[in-house]
Coordinates of C-alpha atoms and ligand atoms in Angstrom, one line a residue:
X1 CA 120.3 252.3 95.0
X2 CA 122.4 250.7 92.0
X3 CA 125.4 248.6 93.3
X4 CA 127.7 251.4 92.7
X5 CA 125.7 254.0 94.7
X6 CA 126.5 254.4 98.3
X7 CA 125.4 257.1 101.0
X8 CA 129.1 257.3 101.9
X9 CA 132.3 256.1 100.2
X10 CA 135.3 256.5 102.5
X11 CA 138.7 256.5 100.9
X12 CA 141.4 254.8 103.2
X13 CA 140.9 252.0 105.6
X14 CA 143.2 253.3 108.5
X15 CA 141.6 253.8 112.1
X16 CA 140.0 257.0 110.7
X17 CA 138.4 255.6 107.5
X18 CA 137.5 252.0 108.9
X19 CA 136.0 253.5 112.1
X20 CA 134.0 256.0 109.9
X21 CA 132.8 253.2 107.8
X22 CA 131.7 251.0 110.6
X23 CA 129.9 254.0 112.5
X24 CA 128.0 255.0 109.4
X25 CA 127.0 251.5 108.6
X26 CA 125.7 251.2 112.1
X27 CA 123.8 254.3 111.5
X28 CA 122.1 252.6 108.7
X29 CA 124.0 254.1 105.6
X30 CA 125.2 252.0 102.6
X31 CA 128.8 252.3 102.8
X32 CA 131.9 251.5 100.8
X33 CA 135.6 251.7 101.6
X34 CA 138.3 252.1 99.2
X35 CA 141.8 250.9 100.1
X36 CA 144.6 250.4 98.1
X37 CA 146.7 248.0 100.5
X38 CA 145.8 244.6 100.4
X39 CA 145.1 244.4 104.3
X40 CA 142.7 246.9 106.2
X41 CA 143.7 248.9 109.2
X42 CA 146.0 251.4 107.6
X43 CA 149.2 252.5 109.1
X44 CA 148.3 251.8 112.3
X45 CA 147.6 248.2 112.1
X46 CA 149.9 247.4 109.4
X47 CA 153.2 249.3 110.0
X48 CA 152.4 251.7 113.0
X49 CA 150.9 251.2 116.4
X50 CA 150.1 247.7 116.5
X51 CA 153.6 246.1 115.2
X52 CA 155.5 248.7 117.1
X53 CA 153.7 247.7 120.1
X54 CA 154.2 244.1 119.6
X55 CA 157.9 244.5 119.4
X56 CA 157.9 246.9 122.3
X57 CA 156.2 244.2 124.4
X58 CA 158.6 241.5 123.4
X59 CA 161.6 243.4 123.7
X60 CA 160.6 244.6 127.1
X61 CA 160.0 241.0 128.0
X62 CA 163.6 239.9 126.8
X63 CA 165.1 243.0 128.5
X64 CA 163.3 242.0 131.8
X65 CA 164.1 238.4 131.8
X66 CA 167.8 239.4 130.9
X67 CA 168.4 241.8 133.6
X68 CA 165.1 242.4 135.6
X69 CA 164.4 239.2 137.3
X70 CA 167.3 238.6 139.5
X71 CA 166.5 241.1 142.2
X72 CA 162.8 239.5 142.5
X73 CA 164.5 236.3 143.2
X74 CA 164.0 234.7 139.9
X75 CA 166.8 232.9 138.2
X76 CA 166.6 232.4 134.6
X77 CA 170.1 231.3 133.2
X78 CA 171.4 232.9 130.1
X79 CA 168.6 234.5 128.1
X80 CA 168.9 234.6 124.3
X81 CA 167.3 236.2 121.6
X82 CA 165.2 234.6 118.7
X83 CA 164.8 237.6 116.6
X84 CA 163.2 235.7 113.9
X85 CA 160.3 234.4 116.0
X86 CA 160.1 238.0 117.7
X87 CA 159.4 239.3 114.2
X88 CA 157.0 236.5 113.2
X89 CA 155.1 237.1 116.3
X90 CA 154.6 240.8 115.5
X91 CA 153.6 239.7 111.7
X92 CA 151.0 237.2 113.3
X93 CA 149.6 240.0 115.5
X94 CA 149.2 242.3 112.5
X95 CA 147.5 239.6 110.2
X96 CA 145.4 238.6 113.0
X97 CA 144.2 242.4 113.9
X98 CA 143.9 243.3 109.9
X99 CA 141.6 240.3 109.5
X100 CA 139.7 241.4 112.2
X101 CA 138.8 244.4 110.3
X102 CA 137.7 242.3 107.4
X103 CA 135.3 240.6 109.8
X104 CA 133.9 244.0 110.9
X105 CA 133.3 245.2 107.4
X106 CA 131.4 241.9 106.5
X107 CA 129.4 242.1 109.8
X108 CA 128.4 245.6 109.1
X109 CA 127.8 244.9 105.4
X110 CA 130.5 247.5 104.3
X111 CA 131.6 247.1 100.9
X112 CA 135.6 246.9 100.5
X113 CA 136.7 248.1 97.2
X114 CA 140.5 247.2 96.8
X115 CA 142.2 249.7 94.5
X116 CA 143.5 253.3 94.5
X117 CA 140.7 255.9 94.8
X118 CA 140.5 259.4 93.4
X119 CA 138.0 262.2 93.1
X120 CA 136.0 262.4 89.9
X121 CA 133.5 264.8 90.9
X122 CA 131.7 266.3 93.8
X123 CA 130.0 262.7 94.1
X124 CA 132.0 260.2 92.2
X125 CA 135.1 258.2 93.1
X126 CA 137.1 256.5 90.5
X127 CA 138.9 253.7 91.6
X128 CA 141.9 251.9 89.8
X129 CA 141.2 248.4 90.9
X130 CA 144.1 246.4 92.3
X131 CA 143.6 243.5 89.8
X132 CA 143.4 246.0 86.9
X133 CA 140.3 247.8 85.4
X134 CA 138.3 250.5 87.0
X135 CA 135.1 251.1 89.1
X136 CA 133.1 254.3 89.3
X137 CA 131.4 254.6 92.9
X138 CA 128.6 257.4 93.3
X139 CA 128.2 258.8 96.8
X140 CA 126.1 261.2 98.6
X141 CA 129.1 262.1 100.8
X142 CA 132.9 261.3 100.4
X143 CA 134.9 260.9 103.2
X144 CA 138.9 261.3 102.6
X145 CA 141.1 259.3 105.3
X146 CA 144.3 258.9 103.4
X147 CA 146.5 259.2 106.4
X148 CA 150.2 260.1 106.2
X149 CA 153.6 258.6 105.3
X150 CA 157.1 259.3 106.7
X151 CA 158.6 262.7 106.1
X152 CA 162.2 262.6 104.5
X153 CA 165.3 264.5 104.8
X154 CA 167.2 266.2 102.2
X155 CA 170.5 264.2 101.5
X156 CA 169.5 261.2 103.5
X157 CA 168.3 258.5 100.9
X158 CA 166.0 255.9 102.4
X159 CA 166.7 252.4 101.2
X160 CA 164.6 250.5 104.0
X161 CA 167.8 248.5 104.7
X162 CA 170.6 250.8 106.0
X163 CA 168.8 254.1 106.1
X164 CA 165.2 253.2 107.2
X165 CA 161.9 254.5 108.2
X166 CA 159.7 253.3 111.0
X167 CA 158.7 250.7 108.3
X168 CA 162.1 249.2 108.0
X169 CA 162.8 249.5 111.6
X170 CA 159.8 247.2 112.3
X171 CA 161.6 244.4 110.2
X172 CA 165.3 244.6 110.5
X173 CA 166.6 240.9 110.2
X174 CA 169.4 241.5 112.7
X175 CA 170.0 243.6 115.6
X176 CA 172.3 246.4 114.5
X177 CA 175.4 247.0 116.6
X178 CA 174.9 250.6 116.4
X179 CA 171.7 252.5 115.5
X180 CA 171.4 256.2 114.9
X181 CA 167.9 257.7 115.3
X182 CA 167.2 261.0 113.7
X183 CA 164.5 262.5 115.7
X184 CA 163.9 262.4 119.2
X185 CA 160.0 262.1 119.1
X186 CA 157.4 259.2 119.3
X187 CA 158.9 256.8 116.5
X188 CA 162.6 257.6 117.3
X189 CA 162.2 256.8 121.0
X190 CA 159.8 253.8 120.8
X191 CA 161.9 252.1 117.9
X192 CA 165.1 253.1 119.4
X193 CA 163.8 251.4 122.9
X194 CA 163.2 248.2 120.8
X195 CA 166.7 247.8 119.5
X196 CA 168.4 249.3 122.4
X197 CA 166.6 246.5 124.7
X198 CA 167.8 243.9 122.0
X199 CA 171.4 245.0 122.0
X200 CA 172.0 248.2 119.8
X201 CA 174.0 250.9 121.0
X202 CA 171.6 253.8 120.3
X203 CA 172.3 257.5 119.6
X204 CA 169.5 260.2 119.2
X205 CA 170.2 263.0 116.8
X206 CA 167.6 265.9 117.6
X207 CA 167.5 269.2 116.1
X208 CA 165.8 270.9 119.2
X209 CA 167.4 271.3 122.5
X210 CA 165.0 268.7 123.9
X211 CA 163.2 265.4 123.2
X212 CA 159.4 264.8 122.6
X213 CA 158.6 268.6 121.8
X214 CA 155.2 269.3 122.8
X215 CA 155.3 267.3 125.8
X216 CA 155.7 268.9 129.3
X217 CA 159.3 270.1 129.6
X218 CA 160.0 268.6 133.2
X219 CA 158.5 265.2 131.9
X220 CA 160.8 265.2 128.8
X221 CA 164.0 265.9 131.1
X222 CA 163.1 263.0 133.3
X223 CA 162.4 260.9 130.2
X224 CA 165.8 261.7 128.7
X225 CA 167.4 260.8 132.0
X226 CA 165.9 257.5 132.2
X227 CA 166.7 256.8 128.6
X228 CA 170.4 257.6 129.0
X229 CA 170.5 255.2 132.2
X230 CA 169.2 252.6 129.7
X231 CA 172.1 253.4 127.6
X232 CA 170.7 255.9 125.1
X233 CA 173.1 258.7 123.8
X234 CA 171.7 262.0 123.1
X235 CA 173.0 264.6 120.4
X236 CA 170.4 267.5 120.9
X237 CA 170.7 270.7 119.0
X238 CA 172.1 268.8 116.2
X239 CA 171.2 268.7 112.5
X240 CA 171.8 266.1 109.8
X241 CA 173.2 267.3 106.5
X242 CA 173.6 264.1 104.5
X243 CA 174.0 260.4 104.8
X244 CA 175.8 257.8 102.7
X245 CA 175.0 254.1 103.0
X246 CA 177.6 251.6 102.0
X247 CA 178.3 247.9 102.7
X248 CA 179.4 248.3 106.4
X249 CA 176.7 250.9 107.4
X250 CA 176.1 254.6 107.0
X251 CA 178.1 257.7 107.5
X252 CA 176.1 260.6 108.7
X253 CA 177.2 264.2 108.7
X254 CA 175.9 266.4 111.4
X255 CA 176.5 269.8 112.6
X256 CA 175.1 272.1 115.4
X257 CA 171.5 273.1 114.7
X258 CA 172.7 276.9 114.6
X259 CA 175.4 275.9 112.2
X260 CA 179.1 275.0 112.8
X261 CA 181.7 272.5 112.0
X262 CA 180.7 269.4 110.3
X263 CA 181.2 265.8 111.8
X264 CA 180.6 262.4 110.6
X265 CA 178.9 259.8 112.7
X266 CA 178.9 256.1 111.7
X267 CA 176.3 253.7 112.5
X268 CA 175.2 250.1 111.2
X269 CA 171.6 251.5 110.5
X270 CA 170.0 254.9 110.6
X271 CA 166.5 255.5 111.4
X272 CA 164.8 258.6 110.0
X273 CA 161.9 259.8 112.3
X274 CA 161.5 263.3 111.7
X275 CA 157.7 263.4 111.6
X276 CA 155.2 262.2 109.0
X277 CA 153.2 264.1 106.4
X278 CA 149.9 264.1 105.0
X279 CA 149.3 261.5 102.0
X280 CA 147.1 263.1 99.4
X281 CA 149.1 262.0 96.3
X282 CA 146.9 261.2 93.1
X283 CA 143.8 262.0 94.9
X284 CA 142.5 264.6 92.4
X285 CA 141.9 267.4 95.0
X286 CA 143.0 270.5 93.1
X287 CA 140.6 269.3 90.2
X288 CA 137.8 268.6 92.5
X289 CA 138.3 272.0 94.3
X290 CA 139.5 270.8 97.7
X291 CA 142.2 273.0 99.3
X292 CA 145.2 272.1 101.2
X293 CA 146.8 274.4 104.0
X294 CA 150.3 275.5 104.0
X295 CA 151.6 272.4 105.6
X296 CA 149.9 270.1 102.8
X297 CA 147.0 269.0 105.1
X298 CA 143.5 269.1 103.6
X299 CA 141.7 272.2 104.9
X300 CA 138.3 271.4 106.8
X301 CA 135.9 273.3 108.6
X302 CA 134.6 272.6 112.1
X303 CA 132.2 269.8 110.7
X304 CA 135.1 268.1 108.7
X305 CA 133.9 269.4 105.4
X306 CA 136.4 270.6 102.8
X307 CA 136.1 273.6 100.5
X308 CA 133.5 271.0 98.6
X309 CA 130.8 270.5 101.5
X310 CA 129.7 266.9 100.1
X311 CA 133.7 266.1 100.5
X312 CA 134.8 265.7 104.2
X313 CA 138.4 264.7 105.6
X314 CA 139.5 263.2 108.7
X315 CA 142.6 261.6 110.5
X316 CA 146.2 262.4 109.7
X317 CA 145.6 264.0 106.4
X318 CA 144.1 267.0 108.1
X319 CA 145.3 269.3 111.2
X320 CA 145.8 268.2 114.5
X321 CA 148.0 265.4 116.4
X322 CA 148.7 262.4 114.1
X323 CA 147.3 259.6 116.5
X324 CA 145.1 256.6 115.9
X325 CA 142.6 257.6 118.6
X326 CA 142.1 261.0 117.0
X327 CA 141.6 259.8 113.7
X328 CA 139.1 257.4 114.8
X329 CA 137.1 259.9 117.0
X330 CA 137.2 262.1 114.0
X331 CA 135.6 259.2 111.8
X332 CA 132.7 258.5 114.5
X333 CA 132.2 262.2 114.6
X334 CA 131.9 262.5 110.8
X335 CA 129.6 259.7 110.3
X336 CA 127.3 261.0 113.1
X337 CA 127.3 264.5 111.6
X338 CA 126.3 263.0 108.3
X339 CA 123.6 261.2 109.9
X340 CA 122.2 264.5 111.2
X341 CA 123.7 263.8 114.6
X342 CA 125.6 266.1 116.9
X343 CA 129.2 264.4 116.2
X344 CA 131.9 266.2 118.2
X345 CA 135.7 265.8 119.1
X346 CA 137.1 267.6 122.1
X347 CA 140.6 268.6 120.9
X348 CA 141.5 269.8 124.5
X349 CA 141.4 266.2 125.7
X350 CA 143.4 264.1 123.5
X351 CA 146.0 261.9 125.3
X352 CA 149.4 261.3 123.9
X353 CA 151.4 258.1 125.1
X354 CA 155.0 257.2 124.4
X355 CA 155.1 253.3 124.8
X356 CA 158.6 253.0 126.3
X357 CA 159.6 251.6 129.6
X358 CA 158.7 253.6 131.6
X359 CA 155.9 255.2 129.5
X360 CA 155.3 258.7 129.1
X361 CA 151.6 260.0 128.9
X362 CA 150.1 263.5 128.6
X363 CA 146.8 265.1 128.5
X364 CA 145.8 268.7 128.3
X365 CA 147.9 271.8 128.6
X366 CA 151.5 271.6 129.8
X367 CA 153.0 274.1 132.2
X368 CA 154.7 275.7 129.1
X369 CA 151.5 276.3 127.4
X370 CA 149.7 277.6 130.7
X371 CA 152.6 280.1 131.1
X372 CA 152.6 281.2 127.7
X373 CA 148.7 281.8 127.8
X374 CA 149.1 283.6 131.1
X375 CA 146.9 281.2 133.1
X376 CA 147.4 281.1 136.6
X377 CA 147.6 277.4 137.9
X378 CA 148.6 275.1 140.7
X379 CA 150.8 272.2 140.5
X380 CA 150.7 268.7 142.3
X381 CA 153.2 265.9 142.1
X382 CA 153.9 262.6 143.4
X383 CA 156.7 260.2 142.6
X384 CA 156.4 256.5 141.9
X385 CA 159.2 255.9 144.4
X386 CA 157.1 256.8 147.3
X387 CA 154.4 254.1 146.2
X388 CA 154.8 250.6 147.8
X389 CA 153.2 248.9 144.9
X390 CA 155.6 250.7 142.4
X391 CA 158.3 249.6 144.8
X392 CA 157.1 245.9 145.0
X393 CA 157.4 245.6 141.3
X394 CA 160.7 247.6 140.8
X395 CA 159.3 250.4 138.8
X396 CA 160.0 253.4 140.9
X397 CA 161.3 255.6 138.0
X398 CA 158.7 258.7 137.2
X399 CA 156.1 260.7 138.7
X400 CA 152.8 262.1 138.1
X401 CA 152.0 265.6 137.9
X402 CA 148.4 267.3 137.9
X403 CA 148.0 271.0 136.8
X404 CA 144.9 272.7 138.1
X405 CA 143.3 276.3 137.6
X406 CA 144.6 278.3 140.5
X407 CA 141.2 280.0 141.0
X408 CA 138.7 277.0 140.3
X409 CA 140.7 274.0 140.8
X410 CA 139.6 272.5 137.4
X411 CA 142.1 270.1 136.0
X412 CA 143.9 271.6 133.0
X413 CA 146.4 268.8 132.2
X414 CA 148.3 265.9 133.5
X415 CA 151.7 264.7 132.7
X416 CA 153.2 261.3 133.7
X417 CA 156.3 259.4 133.4
X418 CA 156.2 256.0 134.9
X419 CA 155.0 252.2 134.9
X420 CA 151.6 251.8 132.7
X421 CA 150.9 255.7 132.8
X422 CA 149.4 255.0 129.4
X423 CA 146.5 253.4 130.8
X424 CA 146.2 255.8 134.0
X425 CA 146.3 259.0 131.9
X426 CA 142.6 258.1 131.1
X427 CA 141.6 258.8 134.8
X428 CA 142.7 262.4 134.2
X429 CA 141.2 262.8 130.7
X430 CA 137.8 261.5 132.1
X431 CA 137.9 264.1 134.8
X432 CA 138.8 266.7 132.5
X433 CA 136.0 265.6 130.2
X434 CA 133.4 266.3 133.0
X435 CA 135.2 269.5 133.9
X436 CA 136.3 268.0 137.0
X437 CA 138.7 269.3 139.6
X438 CA 141.8 268.2 141.3
X439 CA 139.7 267.8 144.6
X440 CA 137.4 265.3 142.5
X441 CA 140.2 263.0 141.7
X442 CA 141.6 263.3 145.0
X443 CA 138.0 262.3 146.5
X444 CA 137.6 259.3 144.5
X445 CA 138.1 256.1 146.2
X446 CA 141.1 254.4 144.4
X447 CA 141.9 250.7 145.1
X448 CA 144.8 249.9 147.3
X449 CA 147.7 249.0 146.4
X450 CA 147.3 250.1 142.7
X451 CA 149.5 252.7 140.8
X452 CA 146.5 254.6 140.4
X453 CA 146.9 255.8 143.9
X454 CA 149.9 257.8 142.5
X455 CA 147.5 260.0 140.5
X456 CA 145.3 260.4 143.4
X457 CA 148.3 261.5 145.5
X458 CA 149.5 264.2 143.0
X459 CA 145.8 265.5 142.9
X460 CA 146.0 265.7 146.6
X461 CA 149.2 267.6 146.3
X462 CA 147.5 270.2 144.4
X463 CA 145.9 271.2 147.5
X464 CA 149.0 270.9 149.5
X465 CA 147.7 267.3 151.0
X466 CA 149.6 264.4 149.5
X467 CA 149.5 261.8 152.4
X468 CA 152.4 259.7 151.9
X469 CA 155.2 262.2 151.1
Ligands
LIG1 P1 146.3 255.9 107.9 O1 146.5 254.9 109.2 O2 147.6 256.2 107.3 O3 145.5 255.1 106.7 C1 145.3 255.7 105.6 C2 145.1 254.7 104.5 O4 144.6 255.1 103.3 C3 146.2 253.7 104.2 O5 145.8 252.4 104.6 C4 146.3 254.0 102.6 O6 146.8 252.8 102.0 C5 145.0 254.3 102.2 N1 145.1 255.3 101.2 C6 145.8 256.5 101.1 N2 145.2 256.9 99.9 C7 144.6 256.1 99.1 C8 144.0 256.0 98.1 N3 143.9 257.2 97.3 N4 143.1 255.0 97.6 C9 143.0 254.2 98.5 N5 143.5 254.0 99.8 C10 144.4 254.9 100.0 N6 149.2 256.3 116.9 C11 148.7 256.2 118.2 O7 147.7 256.7 118.6 N7 149.3 255.3 118.9 C12 150.3 254.6 118.6 O8 150.9 253.7 119.4 C13 151.0 254.6 117.5 N8 152.2 254.3 116.9 C14 152.7 254.6 115.8 C15 153.7 253.8 115.5 C16 154.3 254.0 114.2 C17 155.8 253.5 113.8 C18 153.7 254.9 113.2 C19 154.2 255.1 111.9 C20 152.7 255.5 113.6 C21 152.1 255.2 114.8 N9 150.9 256.1 115.4 C22 150.4 255.7 116.4 C23 150.1 257.1 114.5 C24 148.9 256.1 113.7 O9 149.3 255.2 113.0 C25 148.3 257.1 112.8 O10 148.0 258.5 113.4 C26 146.9 256.6 112.2 O11 147.1 255.4 111.7 C27 146.2 257.7 111.2 O12 145.1 257.1 110.8 P2 144.3 257.6 109.4 O13 143.3 256.6 109.2 O14 144.2 259.0 109.4 O15 145.5 257.2 108.3
LIG2 P1 157.6 263.3 115.9 O1 156.9 264.5 115.3 O2 157.1 262.8 117.2 O3 158.9 263.6 116.3 C1 160.1 264.2 115.3 C2 161.2 264.5 116.0 O4 162.2 264.9 115.0 C3 161.0 265.8 116.6 O5 161.4 265.9 117.9 C4 161.7 267.0 115.9 O6 162.1 268.0 116.5 C5 162.8 266.1 115.3 N1 163.5 266.6 114.1 C6 162.7 267.2 112.9 N2 163.5 267.6 112.1 C7 164.7 267.0 112.3 C8 166.0 267.0 111.7 N3 166.3 267.6 110.6 N4 167.0 266.7 112.4 C9 166.9 266.1 113.6 N5 165.8 266.1 114.2 C10 164.6 266.5 113.6 O7 157.5 262.5 114.7 P2 158.0 260.9 114.6 O8 158.7 260.5 115.9 O9 158.4 260.6 113.4 O10 156.4 260.2 114.4 C11 155.4 260.8 113.7 C12 153.9 260.9 114.1 O11 153.6 259.4 114.2 C13 154.0 261.4 115.8 O12 154.2 262.7 115.6 C14 152.9 260.7 116.4 O13 151.7 261.5 115.8 C15 152.9 259.3 115.5 N6 153.2 258.2 116.3 C16 152.6 258.1 117.7 C17 153.1 257.2 118.4 C18 152.4 257.0 119.7 O14 151.1 257.6 119.8 N7 152.8 256.2 120.7 C19 154.0 256.3 118.1 C20 154.8 256.6 117.0 C21 154.2 257.5 115.9

C-alpha cells in the first residue's frame, strides 16, 4: 500500500469516529482518521459530555459544601466560588482526555490527518490540510462520522456571549444573575443545573407541556418538581419568537405555543438548547451519490452503508439518539462489519442519562410507548426514601420503576430518578440484553447497604413483593 492508501479512512474523530478507527486498527486494518479540530475526541470530549460533566461535578461539590453538609454535622464556614479555577479544571480535564485519544491513535498506528475532509469519489477523500495544501487519501472503505452541531432558532442570533449554545454555556466568565434556557432537554437541564448551583436564577422556556420529551412521563414530572425545589422556574407550552442582546442582557419575546399574547422576558444570558442537527457541510455528499433523509441525516441501511456501499456512516450524523455511547457502539459495529464479523447494535437497549442531581436514567420502553403499542405490562416501583443508605447520605429524592411484560415478566424498560441512577441503569440494561425478567433481577444477590437494592426492590414490586415498603 502507498503512504496514502488505507483500508479505512474515517472522517471525524468524535466518539463514533475515533472508536471506529481504533477497532478497525485492532482488527488489522490500515487506518487514517481525518479531523478538522486541532484536538481529537469530537463534540463529546471537547465541548460536550466531558466538559459538561466536569462542571456538573464541580458545581455539585460547591452546592453540597454550601448547603448540604451542615445536616451531616460538618461545618465549613462561608463557602466561596473560584469560577476561574473551576473553568480551568474543566479545561485541564478536556486537554488530558483529548491527548489520551492521541496516545491511543499512536498506540494503534492510526494515521491522524489534520484538516477538513470531503468525498472525491467512491474510494477517495480529499483533505484541505489545516496548515494549507491538500492531501488525497485512497480507501477501500470510508466512514463518515462528522457528528452534529447545535440547532438554532429563527430570530435568536447566537453570539456565544449573551445568547449562547452549550459551547458558550461551558465557558461563561462570570455567573449570570439570570439565565433563560430555551429547551427543557438534556443540555438545558444539565447546563441550567450548573449555573443554578453557582447562583443564577434559571428559567426554562419549553415548547412542549413537559420536560425531557422521550423519557418516561412520571419520571419527567418528578424531575421537574425536584428542579423547581432547587430554584428552577419553568415556562412550559411556550415558544420563543425573538431575542435581542444588548449591553445589559437579552430581551426575549415569547408567547403560548398555540399562539397568544406576546410577552417579554429579560435575562443576563440566554442558552439556546433546542436540539442538535447533523453536520454534513462541505462533505461532498450529493456529488458522491450519498443521500440524506428528510431530517438532513445521512441515510444508511442496517449495515451502516450509505447509498454508495463503500461509504458508511455512524453517530450523530445518522438516525437514532445523539449519544456518545450510541456513536461509539456503531463505530465498533462498523469496524467489525468491514472486517467480515457480525457487528451489531441493539437499539432497544440504549440507556439515556441526564447527569443532574438527582440523576435521571432510562432504558427501553416507557409506559407511554408500551400503552401506544398496546403491550400489556406490569409496573414495580420503589422510592429512595425507603432505603436506609439513601437516607444516610441524605439522598432520598426519586424512585426506580421497572416495567415488565405482563405475560412473560421479561423486562421491557427501566426508568429512574435518584442518586447515581446513571450507573445503576446498567443493571437493567444488562438484564434486558440477556432477555431476562424482573424476577431475574429480584433473585440476584445485591450487596447491602447499596443503592442498587432499590432496583431489586422495584423488580420485586413487579411481582407484588417488595420487602421494605
Ligand atoms: P462528534 O462528537 O460531533 O464528532 C464529529 C467530529 O467530526 C468533530 O470533531 C468534527 O470537527 C469532525 N468533522 C466534521 N466534519 C468534518 C470534516 N468534513 N472533516 C474533518 N472533520 C470533520 N452524549 C452522551 O452520551 N453523554 C453525555 O453526557 C453527553 N453530554 C453532552 C453535552 C453537551 C453539552 C453536548 C453538546 C453533547 C453531549 N452529548 C452527550 C452528545 C455527544 O457529545 C454526541 O452524541 C457525540 O459526540 C456524537 O459523536 P460523533 O462521533 O457522532 O460526533
Ligand atoms: P434535546 O432534544 O434533549 O432537548 C431539546 C428541547 O428543546 C426539547 O425539550 C424540545 O421540546 C425543546 N424545544 C425544541 N424547540 C423549541 C423551541 N422552539 N422553543 C422551546 N423549546 C424547544 O436537545 P438538547 O438539550 O439541545 O441536546 C441535544 C442532544 O445532545 C440531546 O438530544 C442528547 O442527545 C445530547 N446530549 C446528551 C446528554 C447526556 O447524555 N447527558 C447531555 C447533553 C446533550
